[in-house]
Coordinates of C-alpha atoms and ligand atoms in Angstrom, one line a residue:
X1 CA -21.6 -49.9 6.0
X2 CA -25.5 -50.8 5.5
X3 CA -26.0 -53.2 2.5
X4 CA -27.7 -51.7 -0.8
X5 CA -31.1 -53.6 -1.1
X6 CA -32.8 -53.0 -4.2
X7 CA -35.3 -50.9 -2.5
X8 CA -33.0 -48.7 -0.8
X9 CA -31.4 -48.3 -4.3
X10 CA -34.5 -46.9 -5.7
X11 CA -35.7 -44.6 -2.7
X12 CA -31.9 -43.5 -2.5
X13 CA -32.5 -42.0 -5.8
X14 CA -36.2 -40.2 -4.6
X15 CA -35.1 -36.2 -4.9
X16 CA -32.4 -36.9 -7.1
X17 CA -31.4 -35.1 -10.5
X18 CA -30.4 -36.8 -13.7
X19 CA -28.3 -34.9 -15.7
X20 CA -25.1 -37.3 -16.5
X21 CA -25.1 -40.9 -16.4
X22 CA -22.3 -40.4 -13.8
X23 CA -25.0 -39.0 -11.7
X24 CA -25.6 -42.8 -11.1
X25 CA -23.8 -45.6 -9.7
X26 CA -23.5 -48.9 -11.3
X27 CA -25.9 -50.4 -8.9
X28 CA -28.4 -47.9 -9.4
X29 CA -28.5 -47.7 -13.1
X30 CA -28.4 -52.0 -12.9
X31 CA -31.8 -51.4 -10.4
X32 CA -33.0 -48.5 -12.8
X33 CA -32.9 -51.4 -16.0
X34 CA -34.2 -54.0 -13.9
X35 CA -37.7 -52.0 -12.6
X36 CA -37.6 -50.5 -16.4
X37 CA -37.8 -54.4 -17.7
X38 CA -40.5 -55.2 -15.3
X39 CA -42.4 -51.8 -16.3
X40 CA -41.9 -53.3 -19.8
X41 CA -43.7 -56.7 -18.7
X42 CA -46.2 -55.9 -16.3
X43 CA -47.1 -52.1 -17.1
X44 CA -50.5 -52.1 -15.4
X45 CA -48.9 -52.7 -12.1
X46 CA -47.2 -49.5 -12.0
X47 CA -50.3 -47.1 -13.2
X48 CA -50.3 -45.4 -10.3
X49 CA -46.9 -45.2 -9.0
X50 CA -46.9 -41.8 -10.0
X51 CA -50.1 -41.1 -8.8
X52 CA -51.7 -36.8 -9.3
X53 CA -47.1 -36.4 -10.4
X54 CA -46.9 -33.7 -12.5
X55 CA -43.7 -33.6 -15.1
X56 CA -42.9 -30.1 -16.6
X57 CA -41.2 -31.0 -20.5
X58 CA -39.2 -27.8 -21.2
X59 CA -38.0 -28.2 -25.2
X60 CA -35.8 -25.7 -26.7
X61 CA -34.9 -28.2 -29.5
X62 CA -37.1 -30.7 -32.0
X63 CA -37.8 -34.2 -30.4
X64 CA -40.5 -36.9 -31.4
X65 CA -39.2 -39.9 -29.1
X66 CA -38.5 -38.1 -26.0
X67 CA -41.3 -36.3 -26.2
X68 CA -43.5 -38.6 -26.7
X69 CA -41.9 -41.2 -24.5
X70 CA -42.0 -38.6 -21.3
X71 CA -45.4 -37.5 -22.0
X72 CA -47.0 -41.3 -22.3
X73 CA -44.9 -42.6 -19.8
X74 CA -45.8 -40.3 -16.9
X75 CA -49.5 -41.0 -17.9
X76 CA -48.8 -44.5 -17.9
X77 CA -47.3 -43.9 -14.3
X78 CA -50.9 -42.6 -13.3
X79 CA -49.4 -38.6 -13.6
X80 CA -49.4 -35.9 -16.5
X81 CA -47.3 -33.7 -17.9
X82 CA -47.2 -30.2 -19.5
X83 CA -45.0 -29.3 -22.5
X84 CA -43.4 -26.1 -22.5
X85 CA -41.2 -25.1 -25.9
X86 CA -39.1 -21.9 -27.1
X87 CA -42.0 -20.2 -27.5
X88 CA -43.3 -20.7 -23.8
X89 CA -40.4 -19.8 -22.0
X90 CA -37.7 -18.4 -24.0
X91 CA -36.0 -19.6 -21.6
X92 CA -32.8 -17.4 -20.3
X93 CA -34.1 -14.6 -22.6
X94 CA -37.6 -13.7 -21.4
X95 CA -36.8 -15.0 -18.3
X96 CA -33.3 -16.2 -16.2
X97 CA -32.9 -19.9 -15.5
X98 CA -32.9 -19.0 -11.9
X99 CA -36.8 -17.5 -12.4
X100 CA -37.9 -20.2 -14.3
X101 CA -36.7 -23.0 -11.6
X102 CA -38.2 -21.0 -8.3
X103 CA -41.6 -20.8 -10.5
X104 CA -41.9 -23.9 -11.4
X105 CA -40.4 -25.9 -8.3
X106 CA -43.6 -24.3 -6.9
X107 CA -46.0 -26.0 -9.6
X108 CA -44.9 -29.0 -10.8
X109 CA -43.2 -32.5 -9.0
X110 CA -40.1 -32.7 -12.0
X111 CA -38.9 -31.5 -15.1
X112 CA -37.3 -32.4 -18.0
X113 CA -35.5 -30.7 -20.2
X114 CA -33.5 -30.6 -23.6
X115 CA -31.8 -27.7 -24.0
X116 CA -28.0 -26.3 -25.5
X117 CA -25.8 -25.9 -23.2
X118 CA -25.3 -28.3 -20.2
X119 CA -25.2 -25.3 -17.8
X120 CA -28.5 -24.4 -18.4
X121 CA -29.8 -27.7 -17.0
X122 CA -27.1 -28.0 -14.1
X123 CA -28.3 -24.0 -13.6
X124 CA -31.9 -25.7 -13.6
X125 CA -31.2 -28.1 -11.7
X126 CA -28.9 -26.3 -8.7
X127 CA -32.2 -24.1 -8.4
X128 CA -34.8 -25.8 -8.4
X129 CA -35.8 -28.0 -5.3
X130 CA -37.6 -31.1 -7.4
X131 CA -35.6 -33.3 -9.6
X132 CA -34.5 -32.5 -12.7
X133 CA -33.8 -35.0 -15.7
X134 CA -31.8 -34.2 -18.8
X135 CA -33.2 -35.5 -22.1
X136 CA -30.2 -34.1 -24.1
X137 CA -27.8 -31.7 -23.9
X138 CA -24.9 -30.8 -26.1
X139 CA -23.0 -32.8 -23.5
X140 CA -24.9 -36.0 -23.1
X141 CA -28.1 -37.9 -23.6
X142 CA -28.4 -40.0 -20.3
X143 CA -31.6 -41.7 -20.8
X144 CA -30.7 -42.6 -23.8
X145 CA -27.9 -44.8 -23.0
X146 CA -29.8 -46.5 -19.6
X147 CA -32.1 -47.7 -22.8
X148 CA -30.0 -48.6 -24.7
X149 CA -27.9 -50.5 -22.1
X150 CA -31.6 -51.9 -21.6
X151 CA -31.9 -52.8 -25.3
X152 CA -28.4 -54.6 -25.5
X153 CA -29.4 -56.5 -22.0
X154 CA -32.6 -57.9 -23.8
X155 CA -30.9 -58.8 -27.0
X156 CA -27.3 -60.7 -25.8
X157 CA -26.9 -62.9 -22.7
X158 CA -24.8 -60.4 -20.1
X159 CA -22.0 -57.5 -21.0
X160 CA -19.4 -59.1 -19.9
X161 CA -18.0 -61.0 -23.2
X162 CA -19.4 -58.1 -25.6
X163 CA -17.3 -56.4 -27.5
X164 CA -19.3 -52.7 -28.4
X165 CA -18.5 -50.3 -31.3
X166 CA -20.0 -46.5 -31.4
X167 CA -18.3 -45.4 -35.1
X168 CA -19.4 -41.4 -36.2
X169 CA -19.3 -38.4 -34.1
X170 CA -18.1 -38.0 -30.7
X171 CA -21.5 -36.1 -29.4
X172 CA -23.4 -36.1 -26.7
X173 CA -25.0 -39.5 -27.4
X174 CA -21.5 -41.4 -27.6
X175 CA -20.5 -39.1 -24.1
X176 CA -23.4 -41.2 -22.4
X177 CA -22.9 -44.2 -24.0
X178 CA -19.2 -44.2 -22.9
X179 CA -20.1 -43.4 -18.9
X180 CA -22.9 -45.6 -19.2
X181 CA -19.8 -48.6 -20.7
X182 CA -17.9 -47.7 -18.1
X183 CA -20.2 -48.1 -15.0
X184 CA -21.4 -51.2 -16.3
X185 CA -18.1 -52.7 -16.6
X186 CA -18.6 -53.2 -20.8
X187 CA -16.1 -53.0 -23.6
X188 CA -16.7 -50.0 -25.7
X189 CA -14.2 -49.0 -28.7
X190 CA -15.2 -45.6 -30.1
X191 CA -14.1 -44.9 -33.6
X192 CA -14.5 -41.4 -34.8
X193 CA -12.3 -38.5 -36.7
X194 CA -9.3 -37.2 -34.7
X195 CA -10.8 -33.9 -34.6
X196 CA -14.5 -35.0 -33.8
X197 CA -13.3 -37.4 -30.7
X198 CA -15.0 -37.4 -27.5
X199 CA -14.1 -34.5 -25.0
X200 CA -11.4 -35.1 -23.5
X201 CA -12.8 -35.0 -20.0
X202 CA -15.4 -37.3 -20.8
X203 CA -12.8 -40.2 -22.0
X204 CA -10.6 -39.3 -18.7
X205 CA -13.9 -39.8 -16.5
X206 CA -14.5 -43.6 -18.1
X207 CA -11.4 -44.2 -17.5
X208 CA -11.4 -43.5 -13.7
X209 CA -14.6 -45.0 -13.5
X210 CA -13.0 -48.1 -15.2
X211 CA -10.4 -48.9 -12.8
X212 CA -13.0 -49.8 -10.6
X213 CA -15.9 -51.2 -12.9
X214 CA -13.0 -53.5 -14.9
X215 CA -14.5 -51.6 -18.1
X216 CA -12.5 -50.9 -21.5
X217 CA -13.0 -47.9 -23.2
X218 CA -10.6 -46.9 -26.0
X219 CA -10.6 -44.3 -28.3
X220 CA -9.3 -45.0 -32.0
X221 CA -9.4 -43.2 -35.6
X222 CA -9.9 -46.7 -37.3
X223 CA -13.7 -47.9 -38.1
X224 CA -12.5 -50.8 -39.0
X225 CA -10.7 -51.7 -35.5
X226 CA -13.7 -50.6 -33.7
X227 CA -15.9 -52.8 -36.1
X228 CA -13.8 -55.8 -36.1
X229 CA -15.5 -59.0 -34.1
X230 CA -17.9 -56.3 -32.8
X231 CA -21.6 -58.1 -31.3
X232 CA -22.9 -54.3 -31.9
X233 CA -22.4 -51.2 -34.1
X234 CA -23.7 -48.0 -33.3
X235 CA -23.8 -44.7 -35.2
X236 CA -25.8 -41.2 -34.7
X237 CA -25.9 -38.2 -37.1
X238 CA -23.0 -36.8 -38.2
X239 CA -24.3 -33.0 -37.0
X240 CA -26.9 -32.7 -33.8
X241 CA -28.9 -30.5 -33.5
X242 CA -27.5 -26.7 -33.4
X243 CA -24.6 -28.3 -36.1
X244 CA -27.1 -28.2 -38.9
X245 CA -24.6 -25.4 -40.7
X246 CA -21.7 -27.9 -41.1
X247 CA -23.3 -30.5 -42.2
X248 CA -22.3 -30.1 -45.7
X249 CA -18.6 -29.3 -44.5
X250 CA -18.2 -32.7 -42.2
X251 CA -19.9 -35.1 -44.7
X252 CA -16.5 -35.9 -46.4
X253 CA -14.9 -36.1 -43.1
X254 CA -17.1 -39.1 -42.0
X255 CA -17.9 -40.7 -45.0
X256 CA -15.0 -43.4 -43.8
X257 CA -17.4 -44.2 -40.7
X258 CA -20.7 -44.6 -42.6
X259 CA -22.2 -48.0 -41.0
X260 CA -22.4 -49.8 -44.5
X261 CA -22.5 -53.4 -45.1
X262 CA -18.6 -53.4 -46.0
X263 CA -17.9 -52.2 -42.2
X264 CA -20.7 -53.8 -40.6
X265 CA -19.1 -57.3 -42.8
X266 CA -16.2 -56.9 -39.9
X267 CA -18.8 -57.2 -36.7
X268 CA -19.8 -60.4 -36.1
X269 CA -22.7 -62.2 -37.9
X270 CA -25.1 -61.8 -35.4
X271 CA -24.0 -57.6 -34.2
X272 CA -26.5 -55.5 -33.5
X273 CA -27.1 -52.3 -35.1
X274 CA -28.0 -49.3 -32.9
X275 CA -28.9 -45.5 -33.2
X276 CA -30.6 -43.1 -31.1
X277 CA -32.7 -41.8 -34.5
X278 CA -33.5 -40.0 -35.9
X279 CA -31.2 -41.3 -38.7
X280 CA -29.8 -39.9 -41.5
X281 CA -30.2 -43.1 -44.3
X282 CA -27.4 -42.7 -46.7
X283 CA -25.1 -40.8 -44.5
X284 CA -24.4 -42.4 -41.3
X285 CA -25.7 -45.5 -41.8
X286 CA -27.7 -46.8 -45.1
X287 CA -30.6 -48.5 -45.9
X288 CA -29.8 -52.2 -45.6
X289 CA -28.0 -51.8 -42.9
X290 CA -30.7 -50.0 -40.5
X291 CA -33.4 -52.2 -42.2
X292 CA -31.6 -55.5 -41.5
X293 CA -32.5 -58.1 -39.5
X294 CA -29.9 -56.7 -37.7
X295 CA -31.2 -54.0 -36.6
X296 CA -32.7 -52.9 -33.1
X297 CA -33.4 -49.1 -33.8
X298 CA -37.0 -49.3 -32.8
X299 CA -37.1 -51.6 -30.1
X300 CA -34.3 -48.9 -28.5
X301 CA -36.6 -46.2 -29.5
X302 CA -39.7 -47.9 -27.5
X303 CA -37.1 -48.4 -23.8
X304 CA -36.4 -45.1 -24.1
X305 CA -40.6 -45.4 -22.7
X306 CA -39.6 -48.0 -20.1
X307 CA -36.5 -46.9 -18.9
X308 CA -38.0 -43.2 -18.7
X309 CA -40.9 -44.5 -16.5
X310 CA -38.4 -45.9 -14.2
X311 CA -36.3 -43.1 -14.3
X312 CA -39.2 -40.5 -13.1
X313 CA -40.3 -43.4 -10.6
X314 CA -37.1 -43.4 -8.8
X315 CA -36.4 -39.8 -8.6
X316 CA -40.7 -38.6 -8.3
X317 CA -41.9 -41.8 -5.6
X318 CA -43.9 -40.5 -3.4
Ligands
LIG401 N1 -33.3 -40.3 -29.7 C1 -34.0 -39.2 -29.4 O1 -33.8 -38.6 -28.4 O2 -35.0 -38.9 -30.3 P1 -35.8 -37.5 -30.3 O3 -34.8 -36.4 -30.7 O4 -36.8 -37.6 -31.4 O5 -36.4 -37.2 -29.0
LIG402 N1 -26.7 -36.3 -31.4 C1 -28.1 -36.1 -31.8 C2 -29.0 -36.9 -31.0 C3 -30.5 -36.8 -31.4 C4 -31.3 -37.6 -30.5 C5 -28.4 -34.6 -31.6 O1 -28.0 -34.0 -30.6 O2 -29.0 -34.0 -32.4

């Protein structure tokens, strides 16, 4: 079998969707944080890589970091964007998924899109002939967690000794986070509420994908054995987006998993603390704890940028 070179990593993924993490091998999201780090260093010599690209930015729910990171970024890249919201497109209700990809497949090099349901971007994406990139789905939040991977890699010398935590709500920004454990061979305990776990199908895919990564991935009710020794805590909201109406019902539920300093007194001295933001202070996570020393929130929020750019690189290259 021909060896993977780096380069024939990064034109294997020209033409390519991103809709899952598992969409990605282990040595292509490896090559994907590597070209995102040197993006992160040397910017200018990537400002035309992208050159006359033009990303289409479908939103059908709120965003301030993935919109602005997609929209910079591709300008950065030497490219532009256009934004298209809910009241654009409507999209499946003024028009079918299946109209909206054959239009714009004709206009535009590669979309993005945040949407509800993960069928409407695999619908997207099986329709349209340019590449497709989710930036968050009910499902999963794959650029998300190739950032943060990033973030970790710049804060703690290799994965390999780590011990990761995710504590709160098995959503679609834990889903990614777990694939994204697995193919890189990290050791991931996820502690949530029996009846707020990860799908099922998600935890049985990290598992596969363990056997041959040498990842652990375990599931557990107890924030405190997730916590324990821990070199980084991470949390989201306790209700996405589209959840707002049980909010009030599932605070009592997690108040056991709120990233306070009594949990966070069980990680090591040194752990980092993560979220995707935007945060809830006083719910999942409070105030000294996200404004600690300890904290990494908004250097995670600027990879999303970096990691994005190398993302639309790969899959958009001329
Ligand atoms: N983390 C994240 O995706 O943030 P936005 O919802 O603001 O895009
Ligand atoms: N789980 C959150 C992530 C926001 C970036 C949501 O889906 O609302």
């Amino acid at each position: 079998m021909k060896k993977t070179t780096k380069k024939s990593v990064s034109k294997n993924l020209r033409g390519r969707d991103y809709l899952s993490v598992d969409d990605f091998s282990p040595t292509e999201i490896k090559s994907l944080i590597k070209t995102a780090a040197e993006m992160k260093a040397h910017p200018r010599r990537f400002r035309s890589a992208l050159d006359g690209k033009f990303m289409a930015l479908i939103f059908e729910k709120p965003s301030l970091r993935t919109r602005t990171t997609f929209t910079v970024g591709i300008r950065q890249l030497g490219g532009d964007s256009l934004l298209l919201s809910p009241a654009d497109i409507n999209l499946g209700k003024r028009e079918s998924v299946f109209d909206v990809a054959k239009n714009l497949e004709r206009m535009v090099d590669g979309i993005m899109i945040r949407t509800f349901g993960h069928d409407i971007a695999v619908g997207l994406a099986d329709h349209a002939g340019i590449p497709v990139i989710n930036g968050l789905t009910d499902l999963e939040h794959p650029c998300q967690a190739l950032g943060d991977f990033m973030t970790v890699l710049e804060c703690k010398t290799g994965l390999k000794k780590l011990k990761l935590a995710y504590i709160g709500d098995g959503n679609n920004v834990a889903h990614s986070l777990i694939l994204a454990a697995a193919k890189l061979g990290a050791t991931l305990f996820v502690a949530t509420p029996g009846e707020f776990r990860p799908a099922s199908s998600v935890l049985e895919r990290a598992a596969r994908i363990a056997e041959e990564t040498g990842a652990t991935v375990l599931w557990t009710a107890d924030p405190i054995e997730a916590a324990r020794d821990a070199d980084m805590i991470y949390t989201d909201t306790w209700a996405s987006m589209g959840q707002e109406a049980e909010a009030e019902k599932r605070r009592p539920l997690f108040a056991p998993y709120q990233v306070n300093a009594s949990l966070f007194s069980h990680a090591k001295p040194d752990a980092l603390f993560m979220h995707c933001l935007p945060a809830h202070r006083g719910e999942e996570v409070t105030d000294e704890i996200i404004d600690s020393s300890n904290s990494v929130v908004f250097r995670q929020a600027e990879n999303r940028l970096h990691i994005q750019k190398a993302i639309m690189f790969a899959l958009l290259r001329p």
